[in-house]
mmCIF file of C-alpha atoms and ligand atoms in Angstrom:
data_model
loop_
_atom_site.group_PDB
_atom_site.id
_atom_site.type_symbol
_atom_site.label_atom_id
_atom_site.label_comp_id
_atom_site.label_asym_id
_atom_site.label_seq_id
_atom_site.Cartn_x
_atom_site.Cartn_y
_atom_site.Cartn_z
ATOM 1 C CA UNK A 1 -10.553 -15.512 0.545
ATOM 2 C CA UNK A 2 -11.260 -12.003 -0.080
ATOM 3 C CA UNK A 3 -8.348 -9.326 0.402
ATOM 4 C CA UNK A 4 -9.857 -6.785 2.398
ATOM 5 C CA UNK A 5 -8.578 -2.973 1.636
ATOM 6 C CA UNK A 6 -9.750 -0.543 4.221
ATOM 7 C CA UNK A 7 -9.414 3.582 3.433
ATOM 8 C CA UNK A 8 -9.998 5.858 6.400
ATOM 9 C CA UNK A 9 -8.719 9.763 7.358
ATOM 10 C CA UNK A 10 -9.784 12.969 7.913
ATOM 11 C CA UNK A 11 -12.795 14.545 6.229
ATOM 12 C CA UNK A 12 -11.303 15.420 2.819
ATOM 13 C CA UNK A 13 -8.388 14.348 2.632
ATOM 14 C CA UNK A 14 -9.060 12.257 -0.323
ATOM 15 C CA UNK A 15 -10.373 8.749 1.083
ATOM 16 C CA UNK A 16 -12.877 8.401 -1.355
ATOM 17 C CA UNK A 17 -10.299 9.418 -4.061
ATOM 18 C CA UNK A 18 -7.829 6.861 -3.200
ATOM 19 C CA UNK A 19 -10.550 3.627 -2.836
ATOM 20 C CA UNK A 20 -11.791 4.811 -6.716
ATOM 21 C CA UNK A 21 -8.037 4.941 -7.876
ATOM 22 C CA UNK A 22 -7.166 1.782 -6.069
ATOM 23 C CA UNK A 23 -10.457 0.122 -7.347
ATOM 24 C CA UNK A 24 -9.719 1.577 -10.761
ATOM 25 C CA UNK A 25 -6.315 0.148 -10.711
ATOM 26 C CA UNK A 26 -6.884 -3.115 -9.699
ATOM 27 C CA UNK A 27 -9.296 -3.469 -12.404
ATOM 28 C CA UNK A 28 -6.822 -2.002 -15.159
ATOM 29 C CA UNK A 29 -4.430 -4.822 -13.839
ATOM 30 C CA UNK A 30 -7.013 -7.453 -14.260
ATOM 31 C CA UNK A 31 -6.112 -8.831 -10.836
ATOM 32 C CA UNK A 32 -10.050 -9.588 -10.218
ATOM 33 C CA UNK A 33 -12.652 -8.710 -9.181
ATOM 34 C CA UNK A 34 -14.150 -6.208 -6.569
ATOM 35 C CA UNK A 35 -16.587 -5.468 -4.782
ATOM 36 C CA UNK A 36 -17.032 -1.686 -3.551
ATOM 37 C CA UNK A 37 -18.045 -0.457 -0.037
ATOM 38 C CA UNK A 38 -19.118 3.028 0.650
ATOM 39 C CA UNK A 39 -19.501 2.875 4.532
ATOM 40 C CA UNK A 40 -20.110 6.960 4.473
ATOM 41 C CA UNK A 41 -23.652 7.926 5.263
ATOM 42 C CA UNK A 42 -22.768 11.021 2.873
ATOM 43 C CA UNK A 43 -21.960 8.789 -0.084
ATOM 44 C CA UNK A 44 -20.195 9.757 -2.808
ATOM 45 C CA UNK A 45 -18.227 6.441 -3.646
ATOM 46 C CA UNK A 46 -20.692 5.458 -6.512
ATOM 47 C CA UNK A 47 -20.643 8.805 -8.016
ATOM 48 C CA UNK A 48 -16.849 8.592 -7.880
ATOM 49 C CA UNK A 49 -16.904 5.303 -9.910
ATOM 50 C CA UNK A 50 -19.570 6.823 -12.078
ATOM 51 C CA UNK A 51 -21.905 3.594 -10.758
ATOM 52 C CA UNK A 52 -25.141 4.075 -10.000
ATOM 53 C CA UNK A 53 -26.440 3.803 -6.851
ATOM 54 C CA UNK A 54 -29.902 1.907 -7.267
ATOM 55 C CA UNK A 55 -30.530 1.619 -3.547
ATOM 56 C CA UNK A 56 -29.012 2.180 -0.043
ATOM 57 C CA UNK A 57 -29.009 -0.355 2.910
ATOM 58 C CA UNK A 58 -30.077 2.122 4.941
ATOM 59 C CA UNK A 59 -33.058 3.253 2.267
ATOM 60 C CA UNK A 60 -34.500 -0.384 2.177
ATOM 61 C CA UNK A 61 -34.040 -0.656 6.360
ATOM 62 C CA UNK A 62 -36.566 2.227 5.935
ATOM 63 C CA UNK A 63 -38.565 1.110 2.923
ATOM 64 C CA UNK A 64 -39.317 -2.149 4.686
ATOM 65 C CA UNK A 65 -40.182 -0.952 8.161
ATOM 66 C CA UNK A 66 -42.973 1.167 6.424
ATOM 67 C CA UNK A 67 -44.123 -2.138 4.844
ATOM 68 C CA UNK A 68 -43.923 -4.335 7.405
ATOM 69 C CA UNK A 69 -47.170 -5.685 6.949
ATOM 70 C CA UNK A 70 -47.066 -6.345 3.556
ATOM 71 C CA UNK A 71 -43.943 -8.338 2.822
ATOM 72 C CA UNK A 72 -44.128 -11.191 0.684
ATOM 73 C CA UNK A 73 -45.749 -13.996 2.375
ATOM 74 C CA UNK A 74 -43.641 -16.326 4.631
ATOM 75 C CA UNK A 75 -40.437 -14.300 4.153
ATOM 76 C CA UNK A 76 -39.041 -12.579 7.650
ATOM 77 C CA UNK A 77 -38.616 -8.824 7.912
ATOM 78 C CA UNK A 78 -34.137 -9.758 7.968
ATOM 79 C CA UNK A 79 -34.731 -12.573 5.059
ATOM 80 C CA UNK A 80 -36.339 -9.645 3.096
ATOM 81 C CA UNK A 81 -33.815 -6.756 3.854
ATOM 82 C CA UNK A 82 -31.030 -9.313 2.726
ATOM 83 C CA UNK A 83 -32.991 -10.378 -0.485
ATOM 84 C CA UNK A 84 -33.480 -6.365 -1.351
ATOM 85 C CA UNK A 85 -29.397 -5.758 -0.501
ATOM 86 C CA UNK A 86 -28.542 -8.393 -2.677
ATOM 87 C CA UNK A 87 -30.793 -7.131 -5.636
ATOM 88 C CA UNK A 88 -29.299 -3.184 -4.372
ATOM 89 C CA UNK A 89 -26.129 -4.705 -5.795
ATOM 90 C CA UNK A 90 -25.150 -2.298 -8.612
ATOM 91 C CA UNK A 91 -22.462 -3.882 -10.870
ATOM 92 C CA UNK A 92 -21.266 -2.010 -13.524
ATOM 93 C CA UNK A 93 -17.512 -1.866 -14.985
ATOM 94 C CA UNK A 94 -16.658 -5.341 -13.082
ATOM 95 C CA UNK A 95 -17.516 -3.443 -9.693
ATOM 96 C CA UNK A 96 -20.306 -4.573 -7.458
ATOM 97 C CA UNK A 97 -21.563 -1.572 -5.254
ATOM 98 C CA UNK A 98 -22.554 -1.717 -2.040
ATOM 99 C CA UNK A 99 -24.262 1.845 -0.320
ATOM 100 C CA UNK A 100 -24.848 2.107 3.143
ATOM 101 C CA UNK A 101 -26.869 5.251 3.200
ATOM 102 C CA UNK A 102 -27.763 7.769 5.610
ATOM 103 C CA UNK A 103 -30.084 6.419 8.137
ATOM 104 C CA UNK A 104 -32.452 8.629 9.573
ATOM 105 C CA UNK A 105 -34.483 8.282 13.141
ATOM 106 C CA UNK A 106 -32.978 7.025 16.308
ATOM 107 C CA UNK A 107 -31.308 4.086 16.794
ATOM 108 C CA UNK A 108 -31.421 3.634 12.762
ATOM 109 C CA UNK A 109 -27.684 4.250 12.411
ATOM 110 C CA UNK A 110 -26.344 0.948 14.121
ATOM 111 C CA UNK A 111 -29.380 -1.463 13.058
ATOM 112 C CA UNK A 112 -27.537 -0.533 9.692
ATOM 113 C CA UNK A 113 -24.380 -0.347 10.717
ATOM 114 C CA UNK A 114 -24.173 -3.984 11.554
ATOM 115 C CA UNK A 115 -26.279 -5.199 9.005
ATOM 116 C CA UNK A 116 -23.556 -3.362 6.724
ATOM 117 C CA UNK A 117 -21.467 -5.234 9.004
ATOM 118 C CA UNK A 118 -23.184 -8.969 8.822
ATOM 119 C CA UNK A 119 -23.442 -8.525 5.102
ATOM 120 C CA UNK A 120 -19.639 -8.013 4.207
ATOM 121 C CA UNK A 121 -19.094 -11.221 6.172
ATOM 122 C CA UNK A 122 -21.486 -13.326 3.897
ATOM 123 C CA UNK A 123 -21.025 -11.126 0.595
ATOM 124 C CA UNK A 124 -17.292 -10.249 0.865
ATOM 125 C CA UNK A 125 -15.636 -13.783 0.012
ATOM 126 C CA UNK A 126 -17.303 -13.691 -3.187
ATOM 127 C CA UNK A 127 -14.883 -11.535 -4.488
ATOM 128 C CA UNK A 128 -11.028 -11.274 -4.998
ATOM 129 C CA UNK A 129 -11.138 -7.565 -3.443
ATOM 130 C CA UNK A 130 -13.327 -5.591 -1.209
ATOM 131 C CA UNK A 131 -12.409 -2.462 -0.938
ATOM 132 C CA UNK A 132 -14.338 -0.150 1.395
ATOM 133 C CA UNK A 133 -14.467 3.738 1.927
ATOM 134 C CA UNK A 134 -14.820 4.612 5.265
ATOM 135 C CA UNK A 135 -16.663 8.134 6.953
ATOM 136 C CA UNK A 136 -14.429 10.667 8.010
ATOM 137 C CA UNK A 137 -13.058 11.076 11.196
ATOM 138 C CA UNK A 138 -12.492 8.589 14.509
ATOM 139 C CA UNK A 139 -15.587 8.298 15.891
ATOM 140 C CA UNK A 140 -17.093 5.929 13.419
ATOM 141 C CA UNK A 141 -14.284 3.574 13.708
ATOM 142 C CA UNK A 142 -15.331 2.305 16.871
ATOM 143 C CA UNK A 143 -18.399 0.898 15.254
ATOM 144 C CA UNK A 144 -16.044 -1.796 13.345
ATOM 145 C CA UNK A 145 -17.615 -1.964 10.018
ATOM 146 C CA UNK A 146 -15.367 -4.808 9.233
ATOM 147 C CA UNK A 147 -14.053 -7.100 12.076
ATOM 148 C CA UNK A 148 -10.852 -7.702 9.459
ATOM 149 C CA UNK A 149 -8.911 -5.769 7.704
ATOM 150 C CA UNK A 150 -5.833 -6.929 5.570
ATOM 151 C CA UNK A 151 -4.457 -3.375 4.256
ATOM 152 C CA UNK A 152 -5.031 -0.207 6.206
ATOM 153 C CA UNK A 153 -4.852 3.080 4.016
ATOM 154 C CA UNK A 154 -4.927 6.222 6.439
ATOM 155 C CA UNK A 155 -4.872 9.202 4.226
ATOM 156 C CA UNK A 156 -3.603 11.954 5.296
ATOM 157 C CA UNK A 157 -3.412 15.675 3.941
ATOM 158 C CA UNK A 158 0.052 17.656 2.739
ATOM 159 C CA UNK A 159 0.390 19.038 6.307
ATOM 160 C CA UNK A 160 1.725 18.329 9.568
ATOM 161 C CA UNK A 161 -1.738 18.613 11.738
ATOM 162 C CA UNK A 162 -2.786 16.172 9.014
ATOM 163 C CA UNK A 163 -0.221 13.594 9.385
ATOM 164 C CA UNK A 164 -0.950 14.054 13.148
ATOM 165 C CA UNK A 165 -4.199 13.282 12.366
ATOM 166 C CA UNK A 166 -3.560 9.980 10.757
ATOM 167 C CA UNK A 167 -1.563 8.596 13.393
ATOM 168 C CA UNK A 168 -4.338 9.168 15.915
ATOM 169 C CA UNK A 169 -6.724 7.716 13.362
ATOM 170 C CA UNK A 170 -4.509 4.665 13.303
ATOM 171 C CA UNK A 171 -3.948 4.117 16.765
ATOM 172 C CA UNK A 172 -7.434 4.359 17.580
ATOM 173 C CA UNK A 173 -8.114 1.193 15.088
ATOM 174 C CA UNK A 174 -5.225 -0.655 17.159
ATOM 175 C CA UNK A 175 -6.740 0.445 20.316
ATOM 176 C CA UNK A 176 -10.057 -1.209 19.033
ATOM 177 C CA UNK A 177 -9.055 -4.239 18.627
ATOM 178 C CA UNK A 178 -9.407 -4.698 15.066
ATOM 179 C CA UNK A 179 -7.567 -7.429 13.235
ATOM 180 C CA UNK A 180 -5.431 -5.174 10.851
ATOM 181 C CA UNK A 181 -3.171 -7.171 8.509
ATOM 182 C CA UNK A 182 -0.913 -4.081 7.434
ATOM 183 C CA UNK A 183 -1.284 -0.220 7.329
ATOM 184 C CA UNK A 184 -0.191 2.727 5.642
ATOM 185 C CA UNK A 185 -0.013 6.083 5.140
ATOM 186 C CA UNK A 186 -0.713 8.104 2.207
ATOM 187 C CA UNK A 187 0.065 11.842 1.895
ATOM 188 C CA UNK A 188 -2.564 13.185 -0.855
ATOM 189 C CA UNK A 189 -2.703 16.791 -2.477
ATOM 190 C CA UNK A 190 1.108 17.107 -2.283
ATOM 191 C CA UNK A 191 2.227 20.345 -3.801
ATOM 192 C CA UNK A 192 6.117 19.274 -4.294
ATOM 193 C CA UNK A 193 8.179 17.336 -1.701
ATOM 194 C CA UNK A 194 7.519 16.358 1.896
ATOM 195 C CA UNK A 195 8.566 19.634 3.530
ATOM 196 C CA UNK A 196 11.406 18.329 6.371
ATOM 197 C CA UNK A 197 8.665 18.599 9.404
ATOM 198 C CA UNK A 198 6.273 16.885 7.673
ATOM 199 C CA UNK A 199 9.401 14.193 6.838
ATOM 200 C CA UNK A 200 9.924 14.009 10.441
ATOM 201 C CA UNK A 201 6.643 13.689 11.679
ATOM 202 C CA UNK A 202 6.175 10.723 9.085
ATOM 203 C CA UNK A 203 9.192 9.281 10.350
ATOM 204 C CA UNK A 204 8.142 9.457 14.091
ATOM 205 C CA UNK A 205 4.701 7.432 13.017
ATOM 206 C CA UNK A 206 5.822 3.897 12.764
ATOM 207 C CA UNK A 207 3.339 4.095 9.877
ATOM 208 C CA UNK A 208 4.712 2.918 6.833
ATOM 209 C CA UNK A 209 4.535 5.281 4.099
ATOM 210 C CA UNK A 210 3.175 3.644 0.838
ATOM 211 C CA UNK A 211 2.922 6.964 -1.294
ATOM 212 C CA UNK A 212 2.439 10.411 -1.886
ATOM 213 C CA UNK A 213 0.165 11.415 -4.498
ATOM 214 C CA UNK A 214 0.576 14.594 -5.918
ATOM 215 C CA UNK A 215 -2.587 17.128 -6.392
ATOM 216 C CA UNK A 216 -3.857 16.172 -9.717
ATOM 217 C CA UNK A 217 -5.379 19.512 -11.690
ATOM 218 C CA UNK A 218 -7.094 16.474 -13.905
ATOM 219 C CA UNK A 219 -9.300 15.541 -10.485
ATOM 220 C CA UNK A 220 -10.588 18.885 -9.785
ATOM 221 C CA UNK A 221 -11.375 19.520 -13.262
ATOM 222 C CA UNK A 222 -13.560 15.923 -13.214
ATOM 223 C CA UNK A 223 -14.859 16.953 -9.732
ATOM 224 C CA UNK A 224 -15.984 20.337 -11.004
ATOM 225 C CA UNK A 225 -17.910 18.710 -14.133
ATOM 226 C CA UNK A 226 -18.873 16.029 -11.683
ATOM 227 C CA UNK A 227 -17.286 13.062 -14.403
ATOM 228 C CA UNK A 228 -16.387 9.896 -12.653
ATOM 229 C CA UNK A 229 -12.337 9.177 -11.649
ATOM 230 C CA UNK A 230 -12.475 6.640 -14.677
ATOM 231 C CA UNK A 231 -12.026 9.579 -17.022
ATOM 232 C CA UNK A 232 -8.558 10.341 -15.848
ATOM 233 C CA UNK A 233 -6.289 9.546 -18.491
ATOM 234 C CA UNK A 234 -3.801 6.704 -17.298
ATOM 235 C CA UNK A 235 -0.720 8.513 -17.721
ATOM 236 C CA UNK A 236 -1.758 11.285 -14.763
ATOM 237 C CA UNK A 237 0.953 10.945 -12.138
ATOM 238 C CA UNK A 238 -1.580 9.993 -9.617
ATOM 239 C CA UNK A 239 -2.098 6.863 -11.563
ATOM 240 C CA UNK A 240 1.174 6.005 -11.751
ATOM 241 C CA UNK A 241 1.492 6.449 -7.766
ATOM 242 C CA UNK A 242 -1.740 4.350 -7.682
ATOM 243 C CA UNK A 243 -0.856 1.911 -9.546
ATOM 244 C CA UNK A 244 2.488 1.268 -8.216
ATOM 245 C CA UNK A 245 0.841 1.438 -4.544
ATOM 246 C CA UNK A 246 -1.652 -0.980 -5.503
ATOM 247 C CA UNK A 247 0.654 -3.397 -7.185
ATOM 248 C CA UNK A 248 3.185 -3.414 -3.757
ATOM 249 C CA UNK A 249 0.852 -2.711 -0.786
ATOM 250 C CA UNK A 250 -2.220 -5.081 -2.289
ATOM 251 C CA UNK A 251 -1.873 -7.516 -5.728
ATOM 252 C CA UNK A 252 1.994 -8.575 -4.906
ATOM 253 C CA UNK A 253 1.887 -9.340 -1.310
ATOM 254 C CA UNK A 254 0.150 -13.070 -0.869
HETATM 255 N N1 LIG B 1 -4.792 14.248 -5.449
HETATM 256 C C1 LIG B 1 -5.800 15.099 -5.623
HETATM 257 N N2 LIG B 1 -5.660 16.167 -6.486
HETATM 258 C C2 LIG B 1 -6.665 17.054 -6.654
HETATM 259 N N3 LIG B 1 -7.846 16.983 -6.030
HETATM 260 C C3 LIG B 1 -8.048 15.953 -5.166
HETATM 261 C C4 LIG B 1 -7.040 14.959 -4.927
HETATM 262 N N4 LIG B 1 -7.534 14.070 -4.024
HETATM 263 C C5 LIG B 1 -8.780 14.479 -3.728
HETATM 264 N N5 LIG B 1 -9.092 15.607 -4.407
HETATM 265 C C6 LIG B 1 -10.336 16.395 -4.308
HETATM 266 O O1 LIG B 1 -10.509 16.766 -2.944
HETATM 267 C C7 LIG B 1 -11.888 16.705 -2.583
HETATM 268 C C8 LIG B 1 -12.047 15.736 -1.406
HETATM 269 O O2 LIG B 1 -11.707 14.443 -1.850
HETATM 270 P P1 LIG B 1 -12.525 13.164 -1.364
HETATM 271 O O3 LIG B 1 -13.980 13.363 -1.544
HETATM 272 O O4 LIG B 1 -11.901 11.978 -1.991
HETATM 273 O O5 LIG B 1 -12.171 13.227 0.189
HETATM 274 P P2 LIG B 1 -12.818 12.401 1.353
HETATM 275 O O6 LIG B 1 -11.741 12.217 2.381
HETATM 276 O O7 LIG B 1 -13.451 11.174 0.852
HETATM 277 O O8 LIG B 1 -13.919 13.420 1.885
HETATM 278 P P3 LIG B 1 -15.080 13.129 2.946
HETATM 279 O O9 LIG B 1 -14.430 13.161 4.303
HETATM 280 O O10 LIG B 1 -16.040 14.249 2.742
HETATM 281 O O11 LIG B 1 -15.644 11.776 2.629
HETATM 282 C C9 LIG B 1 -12.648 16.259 -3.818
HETATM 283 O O12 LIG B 1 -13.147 17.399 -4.474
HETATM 284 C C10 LIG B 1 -11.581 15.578 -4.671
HETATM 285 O O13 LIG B 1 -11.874 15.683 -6.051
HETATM 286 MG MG1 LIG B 2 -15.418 10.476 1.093
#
């Protein structure tokens, strides 16, 4: 069965960041092999990865309702958006890449939303890992993209409104009703040590801390020259964190 690896936080903080690193490190430890969720409607996942994105779910939802009457013969209008998501599939590096897109028009956003949803269950448990990069923010939560999660990653930023943040993100997921295996909390951009109120605050959580990764000058350089998060040499501290994150919290843990 799949191991499903959920990242979620506050716009920015460095969620898509830490699924690329994770992804990226699972694959340098040969532990198998992934597939890749970008749940945003602003996607940036692929570019991340340096994958790219052939098609969006959200894309062929709109491709096909504008063909409706011209799909191939016998096939349903679902049959044929599943077909076209399974051929969206970009694999490249070991990585399969699934895009949800930005859906447009009313009502569009949960018609994909739960086909995202419907296609994880089927797609998902042909793979050792899926790990999948949430939107920003709370709100989105509530539409359950995945009914399971095994490992919860809320990032958080190096403040103490951030941490804050995190810890309402991850009660709200409780409050949903999700099946959450374990969760964590990562501190990301950290410029030097915990300061002691952002110590305390952590403490206060209940959220387990699996990390903090340090702000990596390495990132913003790629970012600026838009190069994907492969290009980071492996001996940046923030691989090291990753890797020792992803070996704990994920690969070691059966
Ligand atoms: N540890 C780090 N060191 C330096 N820069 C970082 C680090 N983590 C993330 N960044 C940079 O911060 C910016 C935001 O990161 P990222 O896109 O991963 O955040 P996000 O939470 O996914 O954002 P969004 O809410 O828009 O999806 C990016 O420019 C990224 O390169
Ligand atoms: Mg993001």
């Amino acid at each position: 069965m799949t191991r499903i690896i959920a990242v979620t936080g506050k716009g920015g903080t460095g969620k898509t960041t830490v699924a690329a690193l994770i992804i990226r490190a699972i694959l340098d430890k040969k532990a198998g092999s992934v597939l890749a969720v970008d749940a945003d409607p602003n996607s940036t996942l692929g570019e991340t990865l340096g994958i790219k994105v052939k098609d969006t779910i959200a894309g062929i939802c709109e491709d096909t309702r504008a063909k409706l009457d011209k799909l191939p013969a016998g096939m349903s209008k679902d049959r044929y958006i599943e077909y076209r998501i399974h051929e969206s599939l970009a694999e490249e590096k070991g990585i399969s890449l699934l895009t949800m897109g930005r859906p447009e028009g009313p009502g569009c956003y949960c018609y994909v939303n739960s086909l995202l949803r419907d296609m994880l269950k089927g797609l998902s448990d042909g793979y050792d890992f899926t790990v999948i990069d949430n939107e920003a923010g709370m709100e989105h939560i509530s539409r359950k993209t995945a009914s399971r999660i095994d490992i919860l990653f809320v990032v958080s930023d190096f403040s103490v409104m951030g941490v804050r943040s995190a810890l309402r993100i991850h009660k709200l997921v409780y409050s949903l009703g999700i099946d959450v295996g374990r969760s964590f909390l990562v501190v990301n951009k950290a410029k030097g040590a915990l300061s002691p109120q952002i110590e305390l605050e952590v403490k206060d959580s209940g959220l387990n801390l699996a990390g903090i990764l340090a702000f990596e000058q390495g990132i913003e350089n790629l970012s600026l020259q838009n190069k994907p998060l492969f290009d980071l040499p492996a001996s940046a501290d923030i691989m090291k964190s990753i890797n020792r994150i992803t070996e704990e919290k994920i690969c070691r843990v059966k």
